Tab-separated table of N, CA, C and O in Angstrom:
chain	number	residue	atom	x	y	z
A	1	UNK	N	-58.171	-39.057	-29.198
A	1	UNK	CA	-57.100	-39.856	-28.646
A	1	UNK	C	-56.544	-39.228	-27.362
A	1	UNK	O	-56.355	-39.902	-26.373
A	2	UNK	N	-56.282	-37.929	-27.396
A	2	UNK	CA	-55.732	-37.244	-26.232
A	2	UNK	C	-56.751	-37.225	-25.094
A	2	UNK	O	-56.390	-37.411	-23.929
A	3	UNK	N	-58.030	-37.024	-25.430
A	3	UNK	CA	-59.065	-37.012	-24.393
A	3	UNK	C	-59.150	-38.366	-23.702
A	3	UNK	O	-59.344	-38.440	-22.489
A	4	UNK	N	-59.003	-39.421	-24.470
A	4	UNK	CA	-59.057	-40.765	-23.904
A	4	UNK	C	-57.875	-40.981	-22.947
A	4	UNK	O	-58.041	-41.526	-21.857
A	5	UNK	N	-56.691	-40.527	-23.351
A	5	UNK	CA	-55.510	-40.660	-22.497
A	5	UNK	C	-55.639	-39.811	-21.236
A	5	UNK	O	-55.242	-40.231	-20.154
A	6	UNK	N	-56.192	-38.621	-21.372
A	6	UNK	CA	-56.395	-37.755	-20.196
A	6	UNK	C	-57.374	-38.409	-19.218
A	6	UNK	O	-57.174	-38.361	-18.004
A	7	UNK	N	-58.426	-39.005	-19.740
A	7	UNK	CA	-59.390	-39.688	-18.882
A	7	UNK	C	-58.771	-40.861	-18.148
A	7	UNK	O	-59.038	-41.086	-16.970
A	8	UNK	N	-57.926	-41.604	-18.849
A	8	UNK	CA	-57.253	-42.738	-18.210
A	8	UNK	C	-56.275	-42.264	-17.144
A	8	UNK	O	-56.148	-42.883	-16.085
A	9	UNK	N	-55.586	-41.163	-17.406
A	9	UNK	CA	-54.625	-40.626	-16.441
A	9	UNK	C	-55.328	-40.123	-15.185
A	9	UNK	O	-54.779	-40.212	-14.086
A	10	UNK	N	-56.527	-39.599	-15.324
A	10	UNK	CA	-57.271	-39.115	-14.149
A	10	UNK	C	-57.730	-40.258	-13.256
A	10	UNK	O	-57.935	-40.074	-12.057
A	11	UNK	N	-57.908	-41.441	-13.828
A	11	UNK	CA	-58.391	-42.586	-13.060
A	11	UNK	C	-57.299	-43.225	-12.214
A	11	UNK	O	-57.590	-43.934	-11.260
A	12	UNK	N	-56.045	-42.974	-12.548
A	12	UNK	CA	-54.928	-43.578	-11.823
A	12	UNK	C	-54.614	-42.728	-10.589
A	12	UNK	O	-54.506	-41.512	-10.671
A	13	UNK	N	-54.448	-43.398	-9.461
A	13	UNK	CA	-54.129	-42.668	-8.239
A	13	UNK	C	-52.666	-42.238	-8.245
A	13	UNK	O	-51.834	-42.781	-8.982
A	14	UNK	N	-52.362	-41.252	-7.425
A	14	UNK	CA	-50.991	-40.740	-7.341
A	14	UNK	C	-50.050	-41.830	-6.843
A	14	UNK	O	-48.919	-41.947	-7.311
A	15	UNK	N	-50.526	-42.627	-5.915
A	15	UNK	CA	-49.716	-43.720	-5.367
A	15	UNK	C	-49.341	-44.729	-6.457
A	15	UNK	O	-48.220	-45.216	-6.515
A	16	UNK	N	-50.294	-45.030	-7.329
A	16	UNK	CA	-50.038	-45.974	-8.416
A	16	UNK	C	-49.056	-45.391	-9.434
A	16	UNK	O	-48.192	-46.105	-9.956
A	17	UNK	N	-49.148	-44.110	-9.699
A	17	UNK	CA	-48.212	-43.452	-10.613
A	17	UNK	C	-46.796	-43.513	-10.052
A	17	UNK	O	-45.838	-43.832	-10.779
A	18	UNK	N	-46.637	-43.248	-8.776
A	18	UNK	CA	-45.318	-43.297	-8.142
A	18	UNK	C	-44.771	-44.729	-8.170
A	18	UNK	O	-43.591	-44.953	-8.447
A	19	UNK	N	-45.637	-45.701	-7.916
A	19	UNK	CA	-45.233	-47.104	-7.962
A	19	UNK	C	-44.687	-47.464	-9.345
A	19	UNK	O	-43.614	-48.060	-9.473
A	20	UNK	N	-45.410	-47.084	-10.377
A	20	UNK	CA	-44.980	-47.399	-11.736
A	20	UNK	C	-43.718	-46.623	-12.121
A	20	UNK	O	-42.892	-47.124	-12.892
A	21	UNK	N	-43.565	-45.435	-11.585
A	21	UNK	CA	-42.344	-44.666	-11.815
A	21	UNK	C	-41.138	-45.408	-11.246
A	21	UNK	O	-40.113	-45.546	-11.915
A	22	UNK	N	-41.260	-45.909	-10.011
A	22	UNK	CA	-40.164	-46.656	-9.393
A	22	UNK	C	-39.858	-47.943	-10.155
A	22	UNK	O	-38.691	-48.295	-10.346
A	23	UNK	N	-40.890	-48.640	-10.598
A	23	UNK	CA	-40.686	-49.869	-11.366
A	23	UNK	C	-39.951	-49.554	-12.667
A	23	UNK	O	-39.009	-50.253	-13.056
A	24	UNK	N	-40.351	-48.502	-13.343
A	24	UNK	CA	-39.707	-48.109	-14.593
A	24	UNK	C	-38.241	-47.752	-14.364
A	24	UNK	O	-37.360	-48.169	-15.128
A	25	UNK	N	-37.962	-46.986	-13.315
A	25	UNK	CA	-36.589	-46.600	-13.015
A	25	UNK	C	-35.734	-47.825	-12.683
A	25	UNK	O	-34.574	-47.913	-13.083
A	26	UNK	N	-36.292	-48.786	-11.951
A	26	UNK	CA	-35.561	-50.008	-11.615
A	26	UNK	C	-35.261	-50.819	-12.874
A	26	UNK	O	-34.143	-51.348	-13.022
A	27	UNK	N	-36.215	-50.912	-13.785
A	27	UNK	CA	-35.980	-51.642	-15.030
A	27	UNK	C	-34.901	-50.980	-15.881
A	27	UNK	O	-34.035	-51.664	-16.437
A	28	UNK	N	-34.932	-49.672	-15.973
A	28	UNK	CA	-33.904	-48.951	-16.734
A	28	UNK	C	-32.528	-49.180	-16.107
A	28	UNK	O	-31.537	-49.415	-16.807
A	29	UNK	N	-32.461	-49.130	-14.786
A	29	UNK	CA	-31.192	-49.370	-14.093
A	29	UNK	C	-30.681	-50.778	-14.345
A	29	UNK	O	-29.489	-50.981	-14.610
A	30	UNK	N	-31.563	-51.773	-14.283
A	30	UNK	CA	-31.151	-53.153	-14.505
A	30	UNK	C	-30.700	-53.391	-15.941
A	30	UNK	O	-29.725	-54.113	-16.180
A	31	UNK	N	-31.370	-52.774	-16.903
A	31	UNK	CA	-30.950	-52.895	-18.302
A	31	UNK	C	-29.574	-52.254	-18.494
A	31	UNK	O	-28.696	-52.828	-19.151
A	32	UNK	N	-29.370	-51.087	-17.903
A	32	UNK	CA	-28.069	-50.415	-18.004
A	32	UNK	C	-26.976	-51.253	-17.346
A	32	UNK	O	-25.869	-51.378	-17.885
A	33	UNK	N	-27.281	-51.845	-16.219
A	33	UNK	CA	-26.317	-52.698	-15.520
A	33	UNK	C	-25.980	-53.927	-16.360
A	33	UNK	O	-24.803	-54.270	-16.524
A	34	UNK	N	-26.992	-54.580	-16.919
A	34	UNK	CA	-26.765	-55.764	-17.749
A	34	UNK	C	-25.948	-55.418	-18.999
A	34	UNK	O	-25.016	-56.147	-19.360
A	35	UNK	N	-26.284	-54.320	-19.661
A	35	UNK	CA	-25.530	-53.916	-20.847
A	35	UNK	C	-24.095	-53.528	-20.491
A	35	UNK	O	-23.165	-53.807	-21.249
A	36	UNK	N	-23.920	-52.889	-19.351
A	36	UNK	CA	-22.579	-52.517	-18.917
A	36	UNK	C	-21.714	-53.738	-18.656
A	36	UNK	O	-20.544	-53.780	-19.042
A	37	UNK	N	-22.283	-54.746	-18.024
A	37	UNK	CA	-21.529	-55.972	-17.759
A	37	UNK	C	-21.243	-56.707	-19.064
A	37	UNK	O	-20.161	-57.260	-19.251
A	38	UNK	N	-22.198	-56.696	-19.987
A	38	UNK	CA	-22.022	-57.382	-21.262
A	38	UNK	C	-21.000	-56.681	-22.160
A	38	UNK	O	-20.188	-57.337	-22.813
A	39	UNK	N	-21.009	-55.376	-22.188
A	39	UNK	CA	-20.164	-54.633	-23.115
A	39	UNK	C	-18.749	-54.372	-22.601
A	39	UNK	O	-17.847	-54.116	-23.393
A	40	UNK	N	-18.545	-54.398	-21.297
A	40	UNK	CA	-17.231	-54.116	-20.729
A	40	UNK	C	-16.705	-55.344	-20.004
A	40	UNK	O	-17.471	-56.185	-19.545
A	41	UNK	N	-15.400	-55.393	-19.859
A	41	UNK	CA	-14.816	-56.444	-19.028
A	41	UNK	C	-15.126	-56.115	-17.571
A	41	UNK	O	-15.358	-54.946	-17.232
A	42	UNK	N	-15.127	-57.127	-16.700
A	42	UNK	CA	-15.447	-56.831	-15.293
A	42	UNK	C	-14.531	-55.785	-14.662
A	42	UNK	O	-14.990	-54.927	-13.908
A	43	UNK	N	-13.252	-55.818	-14.980
A	43	UNK	CA	-12.329	-54.832	-14.395
A	43	UNK	C	-12.670	-53.425	-14.864
A	43	UNK	O	-12.694	-52.476	-14.067
A	44	UNK	N	-12.944	-53.273	-16.153
A	44	UNK	CA	-13.294	-51.961	-16.693
A	44	UNK	C	-14.627	-51.489	-16.143
A	44	UNK	O	-14.790	-50.322	-15.786
A	45	UNK	N	-15.585	-52.399	-16.059
A	45	UNK	CA	-16.915	-52.044	-15.572
A	45	UNK	C	-16.857	-51.531	-14.134
A	45	UNK	O	-17.437	-50.499	-13.810
A	46	UNK	N	-16.140	-52.239	-13.266
A	46	UNK	CA	-16.072	-51.809	-11.865
A	46	UNK	C	-15.179	-50.589	-11.682
A	46	UNK	O	-15.334	-49.850	-10.711
A	47	UNK	N	-14.262	-50.348	-12.609
A	47	UNK	CA	-13.456	-49.130	-12.551
A	47	UNK	C	-14.315	-47.912	-12.874
A	47	UNK	O	-14.107	-46.830	-12.318
A	48	UNK	N	-15.285	-48.091	-13.762
A	48	UNK	CA	-16.202	-46.993	-14.095
A	48	UNK	C	-17.111	-46.675	-12.913
A	48	UNK	O	-17.377	-45.521	-12.612
A	49	UNK	N	-17.587	-47.703	-12.213
A	49	UNK	CA	-18.549	-47.539	-11.118
A	49	UNK	C	-17.847	-47.429	-9.778
A	49	UNK	O	-17.998	-48.273	-8.902
A	50	UNK	N	-17.065	-46.392	-9.599
A	50	UNK	CA	-16.429	-46.144	-8.309
A	50	UNK	C	-17.370	-45.269	-7.480
A	50	UNK	O	-17.736	-44.179	-7.902
A	51	UNK	N	-17.737	-45.753	-6.305
A	51	UNK	CA	-18.676	-45.033	-5.454
A	51	UNK	C	-17.906	-44.144	-4.484
A	51	UNK	O	-17.190	-44.628	-3.622
A	52	UNK	N	-18.066	-42.846	-4.647
A	52	UNK	CA	-17.499	-41.876	-3.727
A	52	UNK	C	-18.674	-41.159	-3.063
A	52	UNK	O	-19.385	-40.375	-3.699
A	53	UNK	N	-18.891	-41.458	-1.800
A	53	UNK	CA	-20.063	-40.944	-1.089
A	53	UNK	C	-20.070	-39.418	-1.063
A	53	UNK	O	-21.121	-38.791	-1.218
A	54	UNK	N	-18.908	-38.794	-0.917
A	54	UNK	CA	-18.860	-37.329	-0.896
A	54	UNK	C	-19.343	-36.733	-2.216
A	54	UNK	O	-20.073	-35.749	-2.231
A	55	UNK	N	-18.922	-37.335	-3.347
A	55	UNK	CA	-19.365	-36.836	-4.652
A	55	UNK	C	-20.858	-37.044	-4.849
A	55	UNK	O	-21.554	-36.175	-5.373
A	56	UNK	N	-21.346	-38.199	-4.428
A	56	UNK	CA	-22.774	-38.485	-4.564
A	56	UNK	C	-23.592	-37.462	-3.787
A	56	UNK	O	-24.578	-36.920	-4.289
A	57	UNK	N	-23.190	-37.193	-2.562
A	57	UNK	CA	-23.911	-36.223	-1.742
A	57	UNK	C	-23.767	-34.812	-2.315
A	57	UNK	O	-24.718	-34.035	-2.289
A	58	UNK	N	-22.590	-34.490	-2.830
A	58	UNK	CA	-22.373	-33.164	-3.417
A	58	UNK	C	-23.310	-32.942	-4.600
A	58	UNK	O	-23.986	-31.921	-4.672
A	59	UNK	N	-23.362	-33.893	-5.529
A	59	UNK	CA	-24.231	-33.752	-6.700
A	59	UNK	C	-25.706	-33.867	-6.316
A	59	UNK	O	-26.557	-33.268	-6.954
A	60	UNK	N	-25.999	-34.647	-5.280
A	60	UNK	CA	-27.378	-34.779	-4.834
A	60	UNK	C	-27.904	-33.497	-4.205
A	60	UNK	O	-29.079	-33.149	-4.351
A	61	UNK	N	-27.043	-32.773	-3.513
A	61	UNK	CA	-27.471	-31.529	-2.865
A	61	UNK	C	-27.539	-30.396	-3.875
A	61	UNK	O	-28.432	-29.568	-3.832
A	62	UNK	N	-26.583	-30.357	-4.779
A	62	UNK	CA	-26.527	-29.292	-5.771
A	62	UNK	C	-27.476	-29.624	-6.851
A	62	UNK	O	-28.375	-29.219	-7.276
């Protein structure tokens, strides 16, 4: 089973792996966004998602 999976992984190009990684991340983000809107009121949801560019850059660099 593992040998079969390793063989399949070798056949996929790096570009295709990155493409599927981005698609997966986008789907996870959209599911989280949909669940957040469904589970919280709009005011609460947007209060949680406050965008502070300085904090984003700080955590992105660190």
